[in-house]
Coordinates of C-alpha atoms and ligand atoms in Angstrom, one line a residue:
X1 CA 0.0 0.0 0.0
X2 CA 1.4 3.4 -0.8
X3 CA 2.0 5.7 2.3
X4 CA -0.7 8.3 2.9
X5 CA 0.9 11.8 2.6
X6 CA 0.8 13.8 5.7
X7 CA 1.5 17.4 6.8
X8 CA 4.7 18.2 8.7
X9 CA 2.8 20.0 11.5
X10 CA 3.3 17.1 13.9
X11 CA 6.9 16.4 13.0
X12 CA 7.9 17.8 16.4
X13 CA 6.4 14.7 18.0
X14 CA 9.4 12.6 16.7
X15 CA 11.7 14.8 18.8
X16 CA 9.5 14.6 21.8
X17 CA 9.3 10.8 21.5
X18 CA 13.1 10.6 21.2
X19 CA 13.3 12.5 24.4
X20 CA 11.0 10.0 26.2
X21 CA 13.1 7.2 24.9
X22 CA 16.1 8.8 26.1
X23 CA 14.5 9.2 29.6
X24 CA 14.0 5.5 29.6
X25 CA 10.2 5.6 30.1
X26 CA 7.8 4.6 27.3
X27 CA 4.9 2.2 27.4
X28 CA 5.0 -0.8 25.1
X29 CA 1.9 -2.6 26.1
X30 CA 2.1 -6.5 26.0
X31 CA -0.6 -8.1 24.1
X32 CA -2.8 -10.4 26.0
X33 CA -4.1 -13.3 23.8
X34 CA -7.1 -14.9 25.2
X35 CA -8.5 -14.3 28.7
X36 CA -7.3 -12.3 31.7
X37 CA -6.5 -15.3 33.8
X38 CA -3.9 -16.3 36.6
X39 CA -2.0 -18.0 33.9
X40 CA -2.3 -16.1 30.7
X41 CA -0.6 -15.7 27.3
X42 CA 1.0 -12.4 26.7
X43 CA 3.1 -11.7 23.6
X44 CA 3.0 -15.3 22.7
X45 CA 4.2 -16.6 25.9
X46 CA 2.4 -18.5 28.7
X47 CA 3.1 -16.8 32.0
X48 CA 1.9 -16.6 35.6
X49 CA 0.1 -13.3 35.5
X50 CA 0.9 -10.9 38.3
X51 CA -0.2 -7.8 36.6
X52 CA -4.1 -7.9 36.4
X53 CA -6.6 -6.2 38.7
X54 CA -8.9 -9.1 38.1
X55 CA -8.6 -9.7 41.8
X56 CA -11.5 -12.3 42.1
X57 CA -11.4 -13.7 38.6
X58 CA -14.8 -12.2 37.9
X59 CA -13.9 -11.1 34.3
X60 CA -14.4 -14.8 33.4
X61 CA -17.1 -15.8 35.7
X62 CA -19.9 -17.7 34.0
X63 CA -22.7 -15.6 35.6
X64 CA -21.2 -12.5 34.3
X65 CA -20.7 -13.9 30.8
X66 CA -24.2 -15.2 30.6
X67 CA -25.7 -11.9 31.9
X68 CA -23.8 -9.8 29.3
X69 CA -25.0 -12.3 26.5
X70 CA -28.6 -12.1 27.6
X71 CA -28.5 -8.3 27.9
X72 CA -27.3 -8.0 24.2
X73 CA -30.2 -10.1 23.1
X74 CA -32.7 -8.2 25.2
X75 CA -31.4 -4.6 24.9
X76 CA -28.9 -4.5 22.0
X77 CA -25.2 -3.7 21.8
X78 CA -25.2 0.0 22.7
X79 CA -27.1 2.6 24.9
X80 CA -27.5 4.9 22.1
X81 CA -27.6 8.2 24.3
X82 CA -26.2 10.0 27.1
X83 CA -27.7 9.2 30.4
X84 CA -29.6 12.4 31.0
X85 CA -31.3 12.4 27.7
X86 CA -32.3 8.9 26.6
X87 CA -29.5 6.6 27.7
X88 CA -30.7 5.6 31.1
X89 CA -32.0 2.1 30.7
X90 CA -33.9 -0.2 33.1
X91 CA -30.6 -1.9 33.7
X92 CA -28.8 1.2 34.8
X93 CA -31.3 1.8 37.5
X94 CA -31.2 -1.9 38.6
X95 CA -27.4 -1.6 38.9
X96 CA -27.6 1.6 40.8
X97 CA -30.2 0.3 43.3
X98 CA -28.3 -3.0 43.8
X99 CA -25.0 -1.0 44.5
X100 CA -26.8 1.2 47.0
X101 CA -28.0 -1.8 48.8
X102 CA -24.7 -3.5 48.6
X103 CA -22.8 -0.5 50.0
X104 CA -25.6 0.4 52.6
X105 CA -26.0 4.0 51.3
X106 CA -29.0 6.0 50.2
X107 CA -28.0 6.2 46.6
X108 CA -25.5 5.7 43.9
X109 CA -24.6 6.9 40.4
X110 CA -22.8 4.8 37.8
X111 CA -20.3 6.4 35.6
X112 CA -18.5 5.1 32.4
X113 CA -15.3 4.5 34.4
X114 CA -13.7 5.2 37.7
X115 CA -11.7 7.9 36.0
X116 CA -15.0 9.6 34.8
X117 CA -16.4 9.3 38.3
X118 CA -13.6 11.0 40.0
X119 CA -13.2 13.7 37.3
X120 CA -16.9 14.5 37.2
X121 CA -17.5 14.4 41.1
X122 CA -14.6 16.5 42.3
X123 CA -15.1 19.1 39.6
X124 CA -18.8 19.3 40.5
X125 CA -18.4 19.5 44.3
X126 CA -15.8 22.3 44.6
X127 CA -14.7 25.3 42.7
X128 CA -12.9 28.8 43.0
X129 CA -12.7 29.9 46.5
X130 CA -12.7 26.3 47.8
X131 CA -9.9 24.2 48.9
X132 CA -8.9 20.5 48.2
X133 CA -6.8 18.6 50.6
X134 CA -5.3 15.8 48.4
X135 CA -2.9 13.1 49.6
X136 CA 0.3 13.2 47.6
X137 CA 0.0 9.8 46.1
X138 CA -3.5 10.2 44.9
X139 CA -4.4 8.5 41.5
X140 CA -4.1 10.6 38.4
X141 CA -8.0 10.9 37.9
X142 CA -8.2 12.6 41.3
X143 CA -5.5 14.9 40.3
X144 CA -7.1 15.8 37.1
X145 CA -10.5 16.2 38.8
X146 CA -8.8 18.6 41.3
X147 CA -7.2 20.7 38.6
X148 CA -10.4 20.9 36.5
X149 CA -12.3 22.1 39.5
X150 CA -10.4 25.4 39.8
X151 CA -10.2 24.9 43.6
X152 CA -6.9 25.5 45.5
X153 CA -5.1 22.2 45.8
X154 CA -3.2 21.6 49.1
X155 CA -1.2 18.5 49.1
X156 CA -0.4 16.6 52.3
X157 CA 2.5 14.0 52.6
X158 CA 1.6 10.2 52.3
X159 CA -0.4 8.9 55.1
X160 CA 0.9 11.7 57.4
X161 CA -2.2 12.5 59.4
X162 CA -0.3 15.0 61.7
X163 CA 0.9 17.0 58.8
X164 CA -2.5 17.1 57.4
X165 CA -3.9 18.4 60.7
X166 CA -1.3 21.1 60.8
X167 CA -2.1 22.1 57.1
X168 CA -5.8 22.4 57.9
X169 CA -5.1 24.4 61.1
X170 CA -3.1 26.9 59.0
X171 CA -5.3 27.1 56.0
X172 CA -8.8 25.9 56.5
X173 CA -10.2 29.3 57.6
X174 CA -9.3 30.9 54.1
X175 CA -11.7 28.8 52.3
X176 CA -15.4 28.3 51.8
X177 CA -15.9 24.7 51.2
X178 CA -13.1 22.1 51.4
X179 CA -12.7 18.5 50.2
X180 CA -10.6 15.9 51.8
X181 CA -9.8 13.3 49.1
X182 CA -7.7 10.1 49.3
X183 CA -7.1 6.8 47.6
X184 CA -8.2 4.0 50.2
X185 CA -5.6 1.5 48.8
X186 CA -2.6 3.1 47.1
X187 CA -2.0 1.4 43.6
X188 CA 1.7 1.6 43.5
X189 CA 2.5 0.6 47.3
X190 CA -0.4 -1.5 48.3
X191 CA -0.8 0.3 51.6
X192 CA -4.0 1.5 53.1
X193 CA -4.9 5.1 54.0
X194 CA -5.6 5.7 57.7
X195 CA -9.3 6.4 57.1
X196 CA -10.4 6.5 60.7
X197 CA -8.0 9.3 61.6
X198 CA -8.9 11.1 58.3
X199 CA -12.6 10.8 59.1
X200 CA -11.9 12.5 62.4
X201 CA -10.0 15.4 60.8
X202 CA -12.8 15.8 58.3
X203 CA -15.2 16.2 61.2
X204 CA -12.8 18.5 63.1
X205 CA -12.2 20.9 60.2
X206 CA -15.6 20.5 58.4
X207 CA -14.2 18.9 55.2
X208 CA -16.3 16.9 52.8
X209 CA -14.6 13.5 52.9
X210 CA -14.2 11.5 49.7
X211 CA -12.4 8.1 49.3
X212 CA -11.5 6.3 46.2
X213 CA -12.1 2.7 46.5
X214 CA -10.6 1.5 43.1
X215 CA -8.4 -1.0 44.6
X216 CA -10.6 -1.6 47.6
X217 CA -13.8 -2.6 45.8
X218 CA -14.2 -6.2 45.9
X219 CA -11.0 -6.5 48.1
X220 CA -11.6 -4.7 51.5
X221 CA -14.7 -5.0 53.7
X222 CA -17.2 -7.7 54.1
X223 CA -17.5 -9.5 50.7
X224 CA -15.5 -6.7 49.2
X225 CA -18.0 -3.9 50.2
X226 CA -14.9 -1.5 50.4
X227 CA -12.9 0.6 52.7
X228 CA -15.7 2.2 54.7
X229 CA -17.1 -1.1 55.6
X230 CA -13.5 -2.4 56.4
X231 CA -12.9 0.4 58.9
X232 CA -16.6 0.5 60.2
X233 CA -17.0 4.1 58.9
X234 CA -20.6 3.8 57.7
X235 CA -22.1 7.4 57.5
X236 CA -18.8 9.1 58.1
X237 CA -17.5 9.1 54.4
X238 CA -19.5 11.6 52.4
X239 CA -18.4 10.5 49.0
X240 CA -17.4 6.9 48.2
X241 CA -16.1 6.2 44.8
X242 CA -15.8 2.6 43.7
X243 CA -14.9 0.8 40.4
X244 CA -16.7 -1.9 38.5
X245 CA -13.6 -2.3 36.4
X246 CA -11.2 -4.0 38.5
X247 CA -12.2 -6.8 41.1
X248 CA -15.8 -6.5 39.9
X249 CA -14.6 -7.8 36.5
X250 CA -16.7 -5.4 34.2
X251 CA -16.3 -1.7 33.5
X252 CA -17.3 1.5 35.2
X253 CA -17.1 3.6 38.2
X254 CA -19.7 4.8 40.8
X255 CA -20.3 7.2 43.4
X256 CA -22.0 6.1 46.6
X257 CA -23.5 8.6 49.1
X258 CA -26.6 10.6 50.1
X259 CA -29.6 11.2 47.9
X260 CA -28.8 15.0 47.6
X261 CA -25.3 14.2 46.5
X262 CA -26.5 11.9 43.7
X263 CA -29.1 14.3 42.6
X264 CA -26.6 17.0 42.4
X265 CA -24.2 14.9 40.5
X266 CA -26.9 14.1 37.9
X267 CA -27.2 17.8 37.3
X268 CA -23.5 18.6 37.3
X269 CA -21.1 15.8 36.7
X270 CA -19.9 16.4 33.1
X271 CA -18.6 13.0 32.0
X272 CA -21.9 11.5 33.2
X273 CA -23.8 14.2 31.3
X274 CA -21.8 14.4 28.1
X275 CA -20.5 10.9 27.3
X276 CA -22.8 8.1 26.3
X277 CA -24.2 5.6 28.8
X278 CA -22.6 2.2 29.4
X279 CA -23.7 -0.5 27.0
X280 CA -26.2 -3.1 28.3
X281 CA -23.8 -6.0 28.3
X282 CA -21.5 -4.1 30.6
X283 CA -24.2 -3.0 33.0
X284 CA -25.6 -6.5 33.1
X285 CA -22.1 -8.0 33.8
X286 CA -21.7 -5.5 36.7
X287 CA -25.1 -6.4 38.2
X288 CA -24.3 -10.1 38.1
X289 CA -20.8 -9.2 39.6
X290 CA -22.5 -7.7 42.7
X291 CA -24.8 -10.7 42.9
X292 CA -21.9 -13.0 43.0
X293 CA -20.3 -10.9 45.8
X294 CA -23.5 -11.0 47.8
X295 CA -23.6 -14.8 47.5
X296 CA -21.7 -17.2 49.7
X297 CA -19.3 -17.5 46.8
X298 CA -18.3 -13.8 47.0
X299 CA -17.2 -14.2 50.6
X300 CA -15.1 -17.3 49.6
X301 CA -13.4 -15.6 46.8
X302 CA -12.5 -12.6 48.9
X303 CA -11.1 -14.9 51.6
X304 CA -9.1 -16.8 49.0
X305 CA -7.7 -13.6 47.7
X306 CA -6.5 -12.5 51.1
X307 CA -5.0 -16.0 51.9
X308 CA -3.0 -15.8 48.6
X309 CA -2.0 -12.1 49.4
X310 CA -0.7 -13.1 52.9
X311 CA 1.1 -16.1 51.7
X312 CA 2.8 -14.4 48.8
X313 CA 3.8 -11.4 50.8
X314 CA 5.2 -13.5 53.6
X315 CA 7.3 -15.7 51.1
X316 CA 8.7 -12.6 49.4
X317 CA 9.8 -11.2 52.7
X318 CA 11.3 -14.5 53.7
X319 CA 13.3 -14.4 50.4
X320 CA 14.6 -11.1 51.6
X321 CA 12.9 -8.6 49.2
X322 CA 11.8 -5.2 50.3
X323 CA 8.0 -5.1 50.1
X324 CA 7.6 -1.6 51.4
X325 CA 4.5 -0.9 53.5
X326 CA 2.1 -3.1 51.5
X327 CA -0.9 -4.5 53.4
X328 CA -3.0 -5.7 50.4
X329 CA -3.0 -8.0 47.5
X330 CA -0.8 -5.4 45.7
X331 CA 2.9 -6.1 46.8
X332 CA 5.8 -4.0 45.4
X333 CA 9.2 -5.6 45.1
X334 CA 11.2 -2.5 45.7
X335 CA 14.7 -2.8 44.1
X336 CA 16.0 0.9 43.9
X337 CA 17.0 2.1 40.4
X338 CA 14.9 2.0 37.4
X339 CA 17.6 -0.2 35.7
X340 CA 17.2 -2.9 38.5
X341 CA 13.4 -2.7 38.1
X342 CA 13.5 -3.2 34.3
X343 CA 16.0 -6.0 34.4
X344 CA 14.0 -7.8 37.1
X345 CA 10.8 -7.5 35.2
X346 CA 12.5 -8.5 32.0
X347 CA 14.2 -11.6 33.4
X348 CA 11.0 -12.6 35.2
X349 CA 9.0 -12.6 31.9
X350 CA 11.7 -14.7 30.3
X351 CA 11.2 -17.2 33.2
X352 CA 7.4 -17.2 32.8
X353 CA 6.3 -14.5 35.3
X354 CA 4.6 -11.2 34.3
X355 CA 5.0 -8.5 36.8
X356 CA 5.1 -4.9 35.6
X357 CA 8.1 -2.6 36.4
X358 CA 7.1 0.7 37.9
X359 CA 9.7 3.4 37.6
X360 CA 10.2 7.1 37.7
X361 CA 8.2 9.3 37.2
X362 CA 5.4 7.0 38.5
X363 CA 7.5 6.5 41.7
X364 CA 10.4 8.2 43.2
X365 CA 13.7 7.8 41.4
X366 CA 15.3 5.5 44.0
X367 CA 12.0 3.5 44.7
X368 CA 11.6 1.7 41.4
X369 CA 9.9 -1.6 41.8
X370 CA 8.3 -4.5 40.1
X371 CA 4.6 -4.6 41.2
X372 CA 3.0 -7.9 41.9
X373 CA -0.7 -8.4 42.2
X374 CA -2.1 -11.7 43.4
X375 CA -5.7 -12.8 42.8
X376 CA -8.2 -15.4 44.3
X377 CA -7.6 -17.4 41.0
X378 CA -3.8 -18.1 41.6
X379 CA -3.3 -21.6 42.8
X380 CA -0.6 -22.4 45.3
X381 CA 1.3 -23.9 42.4
X382 CA 1.2 -20.6 40.5
X383 CA 2.3 -18.6 43.4
X384 CA 5.3 -21.0 44.2
X385 CA 6.3 -21.0 40.6
X386 CA 6.4 -17.2 40.7
X387 CA 8.3 -17.3 44.0
X388 CA 10.9 -19.6 42.6
X389 CA 11.4 -17.4 39.6
X390 CA 11.8 -14.4 41.9
X391 CA 14.3 -16.2 44.0
X392 CA 16.4 -17.3 41.1
X393 CA 16.3 -13.9 39.2
X394 CA 16.7 -12.0 42.4
X395 CA 19.9 -13.8 43.2
X396 CA 21.2 -13.6 39.6
X397 CA 20.7 -9.7 39.7
X398 CA 22.1 -9.6 43.3
X399 CA 19.0 -8.0 44.7
X400 CA 18.8 -10.5 47.4
Ligands
LIG1 C1 -7.8 2.3 38.2 C2 -8.1 3.5 39.1 C3 -9.1 4.4 38.8 C4 -9.8 4.5 37.6 O1 -10.8 3.4 37.5 P1 -11.3 2.9 36.1 O2 -12.6 2.3 36.4 O3 -10.3 1.9 35.6 O4 -11.5 4.0 35.2 C5 -9.3 5.4 39.8 N1 -8.6 5.5 40.9 C6 -7.7 4.6 41.2 C7 -6.8 4.8 42.6 C8 -7.3 3.5 40.4 O5 -6.4 2.7 40.7

């Protein structure tokens, strides 16, 4: 085929790309052939998969598959409109009611993604003249929501409750409204935010308290009800954001909270207002996912996830790896330089284990790591296979 001619207006991108390569950080996504499973095929190689967020294996669950297929037959392939105009289907309402009961809140609102939920909600709740107290390691979707809101962004150091209290003492009086926002589980370190202490600060300084449960949905709390349930903070978190994309095995995000909150977001949350509604198959899969969680199977899956997480973390420590402050199924293997992390990830893949390297600028320069994520689907054999590879390669690279 002849090359399609193009203008030269984007030629500067080649220079920009060269610079990114020189800095040593570019994404070259591996290609998953087949399903997202504990053992999966990436780039033509069968590996133990320590890179997915499919914590409970729900992406492949027969109930989700069946529900998605039935929904296509009954409702078609797409929603065909944005939610506020003609895209709100019976299924969307069913999912929102189910989620509200599951979370024990008055109401929920489902967005197309967790990213959209954060973006739309933060932007709607605060604006000029307001403040956002944002934890320094918050996810990019929170950061973007904060920026779009036009509110003053005040960052506080990772999990440092005293520093936050001091910051509030010095600054809270200068602003009208204020939002306190944090990830519940930090996606690069696998540690958990001190939500009980944060709830107290929110009460002391009159801060709207918002928690991002992306890595806590389906993971923390009874049958994966999330961080508020885990800490017994029912009624004390104003805005709970959850995802349907990770442990719940489908796609989407939601906000759980009071009726006025949800009614307000329906009027104001821009991604919800302006981007087309979820297709029926996705919504039906999400409903089935909550049903699995509510059944006895859900409890067992979450239990298995935590057993696997504890076992894997304990064995990594026994081998002499630095796993940082991780307390969840996300366990970083912190190895220092970007070079070390890349070498480790590369050699592990060759040995049949897929764990993603995480390097600067995603984490500090001297805290580069390989991130491991175990799921309920991993067998002891899978985990031991991965641990053996980590032991061999770790010694070969003189990391342990
Ligand atoms: C993945 C993630 C999101 C985005 O959720 P999606 O449903 O994948 O868009 C938001 N916050 C955190 C902390 C995440 O890890």
